[in-house]
Coordinates of C-alpha atoms in Angstrom, one line a residue:
M1 CA -5.9 -31.9 -12.2
T2 CA -3.9 -29.4 -14.0
I3 CA -2.7 -26.3 -12.1
D4 CA -2.5 -23.1 -14.1
N5 CA 1.2 -21.9 -13.5
N6 CA 0.1 -18.1 -13.5
Q7 CA -2.9 -19.0 -11.2
L8 CA -2.9 -16.4 -8.3
L9 CA -3.9 -17.5 -5.0
R10 CA -4.3 -14.9 -2.2
F11 CA -4.5 -16.1 1.3
T12 CA -4.7 -14.5 4.7
T13 CA -3.3 -15.6 7.9
A14 CA -5.4 -15.3 11.4
G15 CA -4.9 -16.4 14.9
S16 CA -4.6 -15.0 18.3
V17 CA -1.4 -12.8 19.5
D18 CA 1.8 -15.2 19.3
D19 CA 0.2 -17.9 17.9
G20 CA 3.2 -17.7 15.5
K21 CA 1.4 -16.5 12.1
S22 CA 4.3 -14.1 10.9
T23 CA 6.9 -17.0 11.8
L24 CA 4.7 -19.1 9.6
I25 CA 4.8 -16.7 6.6
G26 CA 8.7 -16.1 7.2
R27 CA 9.3 -19.8 7.2
L28 CA 7.2 -20.5 3.9
L29 CA 9.2 -17.6 2.3
Y30 CA 12.5 -18.9 3.7
D31 CA 12.0 -22.8 2.8
S32 CA 10.7 -22.0 -0.5
K33 CA 13.7 -19.7 -1.4
A34 CA 11.6 -16.6 -1.7
I35 CA 13.9 -14.1 0.3
F36 CA 16.5 -11.8 -1.2
E37 CA 20.2 -12.5 0.2
D38 CA 20.2 -8.8 1.5
Q39 CA 16.7 -9.1 3.3
L40 CA 18.2 -12.6 5.0
A41 CA 21.5 -10.8 6.0
S42 CA 19.5 -8.0 7.5
I43 CA 16.9 -10.0 9.5
T44 CA 19.9 -12.4 10.5
S45 CA 21.8 -9.2 11.8
I46 CA 18.8 -8.0 13.9
S47 CA 18.1 -11.4 15.4
K48 CA 21.7 -11.6 16.8
R49 CA 21.3 -8.3 17.9
K50 CA 18.3 -9.2 20.1
G51 CA 20.1 -12.3 21.2
H52 CA 18.2 -14.9 19.3
E53 CA 19.5 -18.3 18.8
K54 CA 17.9 -18.8 15.4
V55 CA 17.0 -16.3 12.5
D56 CA 13.8 -14.7 13.8
L57 CA 11.6 -15.5 10.7
A58 CA 8.7 -13.2 12.0
L59 CA 10.8 -10.2 11.0
F60 CA 10.4 -10.8 7.4
T61 CA 6.8 -10.0 7.6
D62 CA 6.6 -7.7 10.6
G63 CA 7.5 -4.5 8.9
L64 CA 6.6 -1.7 11.1
R65 CA 9.1 -0.7 13.9
D66 CA 6.9 -0.9 16.4
E67 CA 5.6 -4.7 15.5
R68 CA 9.9 -5.3 15.4
E69 CA 10.0 -4.1 18.9
Q70 CA 6.7 -5.5 20.7
G71 CA 7.2 -8.9 18.5
I72 CA 3.5 -8.4 17.6
T73 CA 1.6 -7.6 14.1
I74 CA -0.5 -4.4 14.3
D75 CA -1.0 -3.9 10.6
V76 CA -1.9 -5.9 7.3
A77 CA 1.3 -6.7 5.9
Y78 CA 1.1 -8.0 2.4
R79 CA 3.8 -10.2 0.8
Y80 CA 4.3 -11.7 -2.6
F81 CA 6.1 -14.9 -3.6
T82 CA 6.0 -17.3 -6.3
T83 CA 6.8 -21.2 -6.7
P84 CA 7.0 -22.9 -9.9
K85 CA 3.6 -24.3 -9.3
R86 CA 1.7 -20.7 -8.5
K87 CA 1.9 -17.2 -7.3
F88 CA 0.7 -16.1 -4.0
I89 CA -0.1 -13.0 -2.3
I90 CA 0.0 -13.5 1.6
A91 CA -2.0 -10.8 3.9
D92 CA -0.7 -11.3 7.4
T93 CA -3.4 -9.8 9.6
P94 CA -3.2 -8.8 13.5
G95 CA -4.5 -11.2 16.4
H96 CA -5.6 -8.4 18.8
I97 CA -9.1 -8.2 19.4
Q98 CA -9.3 -4.5 18.9
Y99 CA -7.8 -5.3 15.3
T100 CA -10.8 -7.3 13.6
R101 CA -11.3 -4.5 11.1
N102 CA -7.6 -5.5 9.7
M103 CA -8.8 -8.9 9.4
V104 CA -11.8 -8.0 7.5
T105 CA -9.4 -6.0 5.2
G106 CA -7.0 -8.5 4.6
A107 CA -9.2 -11.4 4.2
S108 CA -11.9 -9.8 1.8
T109 CA -10.2 -10.8 -1.2
A110 CA -8.8 -14.2 0.0
N111 CA -9.5 -17.6 -1.6
V112 CA -7.9 -19.3 1.6
A113 CA -7.8 -18.3 5.4
L114 CA -5.1 -20.0 7.3
I115 CA -6.1 -20.0 11.1
L116 CA -3.2 -20.8 13.5
I117 CA -4.0 -22.6 16.9
D118 CA -1.5 -22.8 19.4
A119 CA -1.6 -26.5 20.3
R120 CA -0.7 -25.8 24.0
N121 CA -3.8 -23.5 24.2
G122 CA -6.3 -25.1 21.8
I123 CA -9.2 -23.3 20.6
I124 CA -10.0 -19.9 22.3
E125 CA -12.2 -17.1 21.8
Q126 CA -10.1 -15.5 19.2
T127 CA -10.1 -18.6 17.2
K128 CA -13.9 -18.7 17.1
R129 CA -14.0 -14.8 16.1
H130 CA -11.6 -15.3 13.0
A131 CA -13.6 -18.5 12.0
F132 CA -16.7 -16.5 12.0
I133 CA -15.1 -13.5 9.9
A134 CA -13.8 -16.3 7.4
S135 CA -17.3 -17.6 7.2
L136 CA -18.8 -14.0 7.0
L137 CA -16.4 -13.1 4.2
Q138 CA -17.4 -16.2 2.4
I139 CA -13.6 -17.4 2.1
P140 CA -14.3 -20.6 0.3
H141 CA -11.3 -22.5 1.8
I142 CA -9.9 -22.5 5.4
I143 CA -6.8 -24.5 6.7
V144 CA -6.7 -24.7 10.3
C145 CA -2.8 -24.8 11.2
I146 CA -2.3 -26.3 14.6
N147 CA 1.1 -24.7 15.4
K148 CA 3.8 -25.3 18.1
M149 CA 3.5 -28.8 17.8
D150 CA 6.9 -29.3 19.0
L151 CA 6.0 -27.8 22.4
V152 CA 3.4 -30.7 22.7
A153 CA 5.8 -33.5 21.7
Y154 CA 4.3 -33.8 18.7
S155 CA 1.2 -35.6 20.2
E156 CA -1.6 -36.9 17.7
E157 CA -4.0 -37.2 20.6
V158 CA -3.6 -32.9 20.9
Y159 CA -4.3 -32.8 17.4
E160 CA -7.2 -34.8 17.0
N161 CA -8.6 -33.0 20.1
I162 CA -8.4 -29.6 18.8
R163 CA -9.6 -30.9 15.1
S164 CA -12.8 -32.4 16.8
Q165 CA -13.6 -29.5 18.5
F166 CA -12.8 -27.0 15.7
E167 CA -15.2 -29.3 13.4
E168 CA -18.0 -29.0 16.3
F169 CA -18.1 -25.4 16.4
S170 CA -17.6 -24.8 12.8
S171 CA -20.4 -26.9 11.7
K172 CA -22.6 -23.8 12.4
L173 CA -20.6 -21.8 9.9
Y174 CA -21.0 -21.6 6.2
V175 CA -17.3 -22.8 4.8
K176 CA -17.2 -25.4 2.1
D177 CA -13.8 -26.9 2.6
I178 CA -12.0 -27.0 6.0
R179 CA -8.5 -28.7 6.1
F180 CA -6.4 -29.6 9.2
I181 CA -2.3 -29.4 9.3
P182 CA 0.1 -30.0 12.3
I183 CA 3.0 -27.9 12.1
S184 CA 5.8 -26.2 13.7
A185 CA 6.5 -22.7 12.1
L186 CA 9.7 -22.3 14.2
D187 CA 11.2 -25.6 13.0
G188 CA 9.5 -26.1 9.5
D189 CA 7.6 -29.2 10.3
N190 CA 4.9 -29.9 7.7
V191 CA 5.3 -26.1 6.2
V192 CA 7.2 -26.7 3.1
N193 CA 8.6 -29.9 4.0
R194 CA 7.1 -33.2 5.3
S195 CA 7.6 -33.9 9.1
H196 CA 9.4 -36.7 10.4
N197 CA 8.6 -35.9 13.8
M198 CA 4.9 -36.6 13.1
P199 CA 4.7 -39.7 10.9
W200 CA 1.1 -40.4 11.9
F201 CA 0.0 -37.3 9.6
Q202 CA 0.1 -38.7 6.0
D203 CA -1.5 -35.6 4.4
A204 CA 0.4 -33.0 2.4
P205 CA 2.2 -30.0 4.0
L206 CA 1.0 -26.5 4.0
L207 CA 3.0 -25.5 0.8
H208 CA 1.7 -28.4 -1.5
T209 CA -1.7 -28.2 -0.1
L210 CA -1.8 -24.3 -1.3
E211 CA 0.0 -25.0 -4.5
H212 CA -2.6 -28.0 -5.3
M213 CA -5.8 -26.3 -3.9
H214 CA -8.4 -25.9 -6.8
I215 CA -9.7 -22.4 -6.7
S216 CA -11.1 -21.9 -10.3
S217 CA -14.5 -23.2 -9.3
D218 CA -14.6 -20.4 -6.6
I219 CA -15.1 -17.7 -9.0
N220 CA -18.9 -17.0 -10.3
K221 CA -18.4 -17.7 -14.0
I222 CA -22.5 -17.6 -14.7
D223 CA -23.6 -13.6 -13.6
A224 CA -21.8 -11.7 -16.2
R225 CA -20.8 -8.3 -14.6
F226 CA -18.6 -5.7 -15.9
P227 CA -18.5 -2.4 -13.8
V228 CA -17.3 0.7 -16.1
Q229 CA -14.4 2.4 -14.5
T230 CA -13.8 4.8 -17.2
V231 CA -14.1 5.8 -21.0
L232 CA -11.6 5.4 -23.5
R233 CA -11.4 7.9 -26.4
P234 CA -7.7 8.0 -27.5
Q235 CA -7.0 11.1 -29.5
S236 CA -4.7 9.5 -32.3
K237 CA -5.2 8.9 -35.8
E238 CA -4.9 4.9 -35.2
F239 CA -8.0 4.7 -33.0
L240 CA -9.7 7.9 -34.2
D241 CA -13.2 6.6 -33.5
Y242 CA -12.6 4.0 -30.7
R243 CA -14.8 4.4 -27.6
G244 CA -13.8 1.7 -25.2
Y245 CA -15.4 1.0 -21.8
A246 CA -12.5 0.1 -19.4
G247 CA -13.1 -1.7 -16.1
R248 CA -12.2 -5.1 -14.4
V249 CA -14.6 -8.2 -15.0
A250 CA -16.5 -8.8 -11.7
S251 CA -17.7 -12.2 -12.7
G252 CA -19.0 -14.0 -15.5
I253 CA -17.8 -14.5 -19.2
F254 CA -17.8 -11.9 -21.8
R255 CA -17.3 -12.6 -25.6
P256 CA -17.9 -10.7 -28.8
N257 CA -21.0 -10.6 -30.3
D258 CA -22.7 -11.1 -26.6
K259 CA -25.9 -9.6 -26.2
V260 CA -25.6 -7.1 -23.1
T261 CA -27.6 -4.3 -21.2
I262 CA -26.3 -1.3 -19.9
L263 CA -27.5 -0.6 -16.4
P264 CA -29.0 1.6 -14.9
S265 CA -30.2 2.9 -18.3
G266 CA -31.5 -0.4 -19.4
F267 CA -30.2 0.3 -23.2
T268 CA -29.0 -2.9 -25.0
S269 CA -26.3 -3.6 -27.3
T270 CA -23.8 -6.2 -28.6
I271 CA -20.2 -6.6 -27.8
K272 CA -18.1 -5.3 -30.9
T273 CA -14.6 -6.3 -29.2
I274 CA -12.7 -7.1 -26.1
D275 CA -9.4 -5.5 -26.0
T276 CA -6.3 -5.2 -23.9
N277 CA -3.1 -2.8 -24.4
K278 CA -1.6 -5.8 -26.5
E279 CA -4.4 -7.4 -28.2
S280 CA -8.1 -8.3 -28.8
L281 CA -9.5 -11.2 -27.1
Q282 CA -12.1 -13.9 -27.7
E283 CA -13.2 -13.8 -24.1
A284 CA -12.8 -12.0 -20.9
Y285 CA -13.3 -13.3 -17.4
A286 CA -12.7 -12.3 -13.7
P287 CA -10.5 -11.0 -12.5
M288 CA -9.2 -9.8 -16.1
S289 CA -9.2 -5.8 -16.9
V290 CA -9.9 -5.3 -20.2
S291 CA -11.9 -2.5 -22.7
I292 CA -15.1 -3.6 -24.3
T293 CA -16.5 -1.7 -27.3
L294 CA -20.0 -2.0 -28.4
E295 CA -21.9 -2.0 -31.8
D296 CA -24.0 1.1 -30.7
D297 CA -23.0 4.3 -29.4
I298 CA -24.7 4.8 -26.0
D299 CA -24.0 7.2 -23.3
I300 CA -22.0 5.0 -20.7
S301 CA -20.2 6.5 -17.9
R302 CA -18.3 5.4 -14.6
G303 CA -20.4 3.5 -12.3
D304 CA -22.6 2.1 -15.0
M305 CA -22.6 -1.6 -15.3
I306 CA -22.4 -3.9 -18.5
V307 CA -24.2 -6.9 -18.0
K308 CA -25.6 -10.1 -20.3
T309 CA -29.4 -9.2 -21.3
N310 CA -30.4 -12.6 -20.1
N311 CA -29.0 -12.2 -16.6
T312 CA -29.3 -8.9 -15.0
P313 CA -28.9 -7.8 -11.4
T314 CA -32.2 -6.2 -9.7
P315 CA -31.2 -2.3 -9.3
T316 CA -32.3 -1.5 -5.9
Q317 CA -32.0 1.2 -3.3
E318 CA -32.7 -0.4 -0.3
F319 CA -31.1 -3.7 1.1
D320 CA -30.0 -5.5 4.1
A321 CA -26.3 -6.0 4.5
M322 CA -23.7 -7.2 7.4
I323 CA -21.3 -4.6 8.0
C324 CA -17.7 -4.4 10.2
W325 CA -17.5 -1.0 11.6
L326 CA -14.1 0.4 11.2
H327 CA -14.3 3.5 12.9
T328 CA -13.9 4.8 16.4
N329 CA -17.1 7.1 16.1
T330 CA -20.1 5.1 16.7
A331 CA -22.4 4.4 13.8
R332 CA -25.1 6.9 13.1
P333 CA -28.4 5.9 11.8
R334 CA -30.1 8.3 9.6
T335 CA -26.8 10.2 8.8
K336 CA -25.7 10.4 5.0
Y337 CA -22.5 8.7 4.3
T338 CA -20.8 8.2 0.8
I339 CA -21.4 4.6 -0.5
L340 CA -18.6 3.0 -2.9
H341 CA -20.0 -0.1 -4.8
T342 CA -17.8 -1.3 -7.6
S343 CA -17.3 1.9 -9.6
N344 CA -20.3 3.5 -8.5
E345 CA -20.2 6.3 -5.9
Q346 CA -23.2 7.9 -4.3
K347 CA -24.8 9.2 -1.0
A348 CA -26.5 6.7 1.3
M349 CA -27.7 6.1 5.3
I350 CA -27.9 3.4 7.6
K351 CA -31.7 3.2 7.9
E352 CA -31.7 0.8 10.8
V353 CA -29.6 -1.2 12.9
L354 CA -31.3 -4.6 12.9
Y355 CA -29.1 -6.5 15.3
K356 CA -25.5 -6.8 16.5
I357 CA -23.5 -10.1 16.4
D358 CA -21.6 -11.3 19.6
I359 CA -18.7 -12.8 17.8
D360 CA -17.4 -15.1 20.5
T361 CA -20.9 -16.8 21.0
Y362 CA -22.5 -16.2 17.5
Q363 CA -25.6 -14.8 19.1
R364 CA -27.6 -11.7 17.9
E365 CA -27.8 -9.0 20.3
E366 CA -31.2 -6.9 19.6
E367 CA -31.1 -4.9 22.7
N368 CA -27.8 -3.0 22.6
K369 CA -27.4 -2.0 18.9
D370 CA -24.7 0.6 19.0
L371 CA -22.1 -0.4 16.4
L372 CA -18.6 0.2 18.0
M373 CA -15.4 -0.1 16.1
N374 CA -14.7 -3.7 15.4
D375 CA -18.3 -4.7 15.7
I376 CA -20.4 -6.5 13.1
G377 CA -24.1 -6.1 13.0
R378 CA -27.0 -6.4 10.4
V379 CA -28.1 -3.1 9.1
K380 CA -30.8 -1.7 6.6
I381 CA -29.1 0.6 3.8
R382 CA -31.0 3.2 1.8
T383 CA -29.3 4.8 -1.3
T384 CA -30.2 7.9 -3.4
R385 CA -30.3 6.0 -6.5
P386 CA -30.4 2.3 -7.4
L387 CA -27.3 0.1 -7.2
M388 CA -26.8 -2.8 -9.4
I389 CA -26.0 -5.5 -6.6
D390 CA -26.0 -9.2 -6.0
E391 CA -25.6 -11.0 -2.9
Y392 CA -22.3 -11.3 -1.3
R393 CA -22.4 -15.2 -1.4
D394 CA -23.2 -15.3 -5.1
N395 CA -20.8 -12.3 -6.0
R396 CA -18.0 -10.9 -3.5
I397 CA -17.5 -8.1 -5.9
T398 CA -20.8 -6.7 -6.6
G399 CA -22.2 -7.9 -3.3
S400 CA -19.7 -5.6 -1.3
F401 CA -19.2 -1.8 -0.8
I402 CA -17.7 0.4 1.9
L403 CA -19.0 3.6 3.6
I404 CA -17.2 6.5 3.8
D405 CA -17.8 9.7 6.3
D406 CA -18.3 12.7 4.1
A407 CA -17.0 15.1 7.1
T408 CA -13.6 13.5 7.7
H409 CA -13.4 11.1 4.4
D410 CA -12.5 8.2 6.7
T411 CA -13.8 4.7 5.7
V412 CA -16.1 3.9 8.5
A413 CA -17.6 0.5 7.3
A414 CA -17.1 -2.6 5.3
G415 CA -20.4 -4.0 4.1
M416 CA -21.6 -7.4 2.4
I417 CA -24.9 -7.5 1.0
L418 CA -27.3 -10.1 1.9

C-alpha cells in the first residue's frame, strides 16, 4: 500500500488524569526530531528548575501556565508535526470528567483516537467514557496505548488482561478498527522505537502504526456535498465576468461537466470549472477548498449547497440528534438558539429531550432529562427553514452542527444528526 506523503492525519489523545497523554505526545515529538532547539532548551531549563532527573516531556504540550504548575492538561492543545511519511495534527485533550466537552471538541475531526490506560490501574470509568465518545463521534480508528508498562515489569499478562477487558466492553460500540500497543511514554518503549523490554509484542510501534494507517477510505466519496461559503466576484479586467462559489468540499467528488442541483432552491446546472488560486482542476474532493463556476447564472448565496443531481440530501426542518451540552446553563427546550450547520446559519430550538446517556454504563436515563454541562443526550431539533442534512455516520461534516445562545453568543452544544 502506498502512502501519500502529503496526507494529513489528525489524532486525538484521551485518558484519565496522569495517564501520560502529554508525556506520550512529548515523546513522539522528541523521538521523531520534531522539536526546535530553543523549545528543548526552554523545557530542559524548566525541568531542572523543578528538580526532575529527566526532561519533562509533558511540558511540550502543556502550554497553559496553570497546567504547567499543576502538571495537568485543562484545555485542548493542538500540535503539528511531520515525518517523511505523513503530516500530523494532534489534539491533546483533558482527562478530567468535567472536561468531556473539550474531548468532543478535539475529537470531532480526528481520524484516530489514542486512548491511554495506566497499566497499573487498568480500565476505569474514564476509559469507558472516552471510548464511548470516540464511538459517538464516529472516529474510524482507535489505538489503545497501555502506558507505564515499565511500572508493571513489562508484564505480558497485565497487557493481555487489559486488552481482553477493553475488547469485551467495546463490542457494544460502533468502532471499525481497534488496535492495542503496550508502551512506556516516559522511557520511549514502543512509541517511536520498538521496545527491547517487551519482545513478546511483535506488532509495530505507535509512530509506525500512525504513519501507515490507511485513512483514505474513511472519507465519504459517494455523497457529493459542497456548502457555499461565499460568492467570488473579482473586480478586475482579467476576471470581468467571473462568478465563483467558494467553499470546502464536505464529501464526494466534483468534476467539470457534472450535473448539479443547488439547494434549497432546487435549480439545476452543470459545473463549468473548478478553480483554486493557482490553477483549474479536473476534480475536487474532501477536504479541498475550491471555487466552482456554473454554466448557468443562478442566484446562490452563503448557506446554499451544491450537490450532484442524482444524489441529493433531503431538506428537513425537524430531526433527531445526539448533543453534548457544553454550557454551565441547563439546556432549555422550546428556547430559540442559533444553529450553525456547515455554512448555513438560522434559528432553531430543542423541541424535546428524549433521553440522556449515562456515559459510564451506556444506559439511557429517561426520567432525569436535564442536560447539564458535559451531558450527552438525544434531542429533537426544529429549525425555522430546511437544512440539507445527512446522518452523521455517513457524513461528519453535513451531519454535525453547533447551537449558539442568542443572548450570550456562547456555543452551548455540539450535535451529531441521527
